[in-house]
PDB file of C-alpha atoms in Angstrom:
ATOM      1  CA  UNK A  30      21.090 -25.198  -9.654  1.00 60.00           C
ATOM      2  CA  UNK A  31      20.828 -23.957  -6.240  1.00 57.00           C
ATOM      3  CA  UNK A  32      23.255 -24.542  -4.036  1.00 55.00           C
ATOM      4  CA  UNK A  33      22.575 -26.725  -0.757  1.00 57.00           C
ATOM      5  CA  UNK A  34      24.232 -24.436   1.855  1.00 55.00           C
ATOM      6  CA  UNK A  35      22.000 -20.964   0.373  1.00 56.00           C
ATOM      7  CA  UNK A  36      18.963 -23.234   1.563  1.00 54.00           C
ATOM      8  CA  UNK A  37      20.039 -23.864   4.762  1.00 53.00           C
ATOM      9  CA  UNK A  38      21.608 -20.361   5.607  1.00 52.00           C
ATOM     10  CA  UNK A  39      18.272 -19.147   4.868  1.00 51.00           C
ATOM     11  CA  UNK A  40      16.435 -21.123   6.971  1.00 50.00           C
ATOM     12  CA  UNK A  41      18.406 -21.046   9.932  1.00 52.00           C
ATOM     13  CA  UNK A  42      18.782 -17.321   9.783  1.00 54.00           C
ATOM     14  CA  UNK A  43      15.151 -16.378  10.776  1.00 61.00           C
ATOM     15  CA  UNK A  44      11.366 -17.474  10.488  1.00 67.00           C
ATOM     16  CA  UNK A  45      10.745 -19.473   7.508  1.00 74.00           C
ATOM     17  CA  UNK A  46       8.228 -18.000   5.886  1.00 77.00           C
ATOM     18  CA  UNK A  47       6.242 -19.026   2.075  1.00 87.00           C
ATOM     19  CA  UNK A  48       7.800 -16.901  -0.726  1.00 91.00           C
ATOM     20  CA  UNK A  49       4.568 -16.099  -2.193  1.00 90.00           C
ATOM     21  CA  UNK A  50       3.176 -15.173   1.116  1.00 92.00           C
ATOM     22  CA  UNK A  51       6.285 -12.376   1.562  1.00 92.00           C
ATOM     23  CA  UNK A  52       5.725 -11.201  -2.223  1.00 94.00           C
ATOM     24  CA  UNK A  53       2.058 -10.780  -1.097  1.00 95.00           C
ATOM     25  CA  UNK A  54       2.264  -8.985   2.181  1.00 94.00           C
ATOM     26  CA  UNK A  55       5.120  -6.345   0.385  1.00 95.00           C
ATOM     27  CA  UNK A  56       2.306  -6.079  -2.594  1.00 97.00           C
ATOM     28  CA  UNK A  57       0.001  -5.656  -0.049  1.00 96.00           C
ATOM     29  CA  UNK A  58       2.433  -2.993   1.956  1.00 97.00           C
ATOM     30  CA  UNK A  59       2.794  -1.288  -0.864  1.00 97.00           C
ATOM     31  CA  UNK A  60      -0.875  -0.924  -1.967  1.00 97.00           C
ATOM     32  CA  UNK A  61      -1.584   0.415   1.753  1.00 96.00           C
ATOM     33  CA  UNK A  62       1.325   3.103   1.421  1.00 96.00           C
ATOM     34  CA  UNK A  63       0.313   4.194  -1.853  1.00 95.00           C
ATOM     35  CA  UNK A  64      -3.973   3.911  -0.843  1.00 94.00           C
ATOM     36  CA  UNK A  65      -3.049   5.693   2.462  1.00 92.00           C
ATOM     37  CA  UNK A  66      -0.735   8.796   0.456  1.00 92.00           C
ATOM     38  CA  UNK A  67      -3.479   9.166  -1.862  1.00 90.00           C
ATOM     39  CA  UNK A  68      -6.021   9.521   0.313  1.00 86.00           C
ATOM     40  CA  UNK A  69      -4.233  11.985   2.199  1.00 87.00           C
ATOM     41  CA  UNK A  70      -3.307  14.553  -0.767  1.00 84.00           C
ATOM     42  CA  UNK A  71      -6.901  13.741  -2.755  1.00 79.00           C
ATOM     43  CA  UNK A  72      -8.873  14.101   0.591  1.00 67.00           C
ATOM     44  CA  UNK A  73      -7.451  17.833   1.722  1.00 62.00           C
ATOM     45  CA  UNK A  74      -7.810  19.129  -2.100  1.00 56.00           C
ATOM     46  CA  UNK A  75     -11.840  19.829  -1.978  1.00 54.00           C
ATOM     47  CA  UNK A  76     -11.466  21.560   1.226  1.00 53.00           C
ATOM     48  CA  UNK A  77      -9.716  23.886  -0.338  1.00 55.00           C
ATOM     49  CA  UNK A  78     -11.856  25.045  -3.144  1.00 57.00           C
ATOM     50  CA  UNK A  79     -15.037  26.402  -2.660  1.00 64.00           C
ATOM     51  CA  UNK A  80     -18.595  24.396  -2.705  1.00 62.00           C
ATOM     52  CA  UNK A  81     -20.857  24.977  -5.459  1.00 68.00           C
ATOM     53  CA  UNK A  82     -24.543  23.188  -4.979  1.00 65.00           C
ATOM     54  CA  UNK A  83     -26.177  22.416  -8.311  1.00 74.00           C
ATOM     55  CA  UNK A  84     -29.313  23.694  -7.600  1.00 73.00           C
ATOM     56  CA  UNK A  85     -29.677  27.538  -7.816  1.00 72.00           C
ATOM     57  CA  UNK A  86     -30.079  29.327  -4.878  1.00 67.00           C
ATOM     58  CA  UNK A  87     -32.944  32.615  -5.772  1.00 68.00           C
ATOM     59  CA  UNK A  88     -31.310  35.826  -3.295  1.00 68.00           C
TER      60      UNK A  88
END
């Protein structure tokens, strides 16, 4: 089903490397990217808006 020469072009062309270990490092990638972007827009939106405490405050 797979043809002899794809195997060999592929291995000669660079580092051989596991399939599931390059499916798990671009999961992986991707799971930084998308932890990292959230963390940036979710961390600078309380800064914005003001800071209530919970406990009343007698003036």
């Amino acid at each position: 089903m797979i043809p002899s020469n794809f195997q060999r072009g592929a291995r000669s062309g660079r580092r051989n490397l596991p399939l599931p270990l390059v499916i798990a490092g671009g999961i992986g990638a991707l799971i930084l990217v998308v932890f990292a972007w959230v963390a940036l827009t979710m961390g600078r939106a309380p800064e914005a808006e003001p800071v209530t405490a919970d406990v009343p405050v007698r003036l």
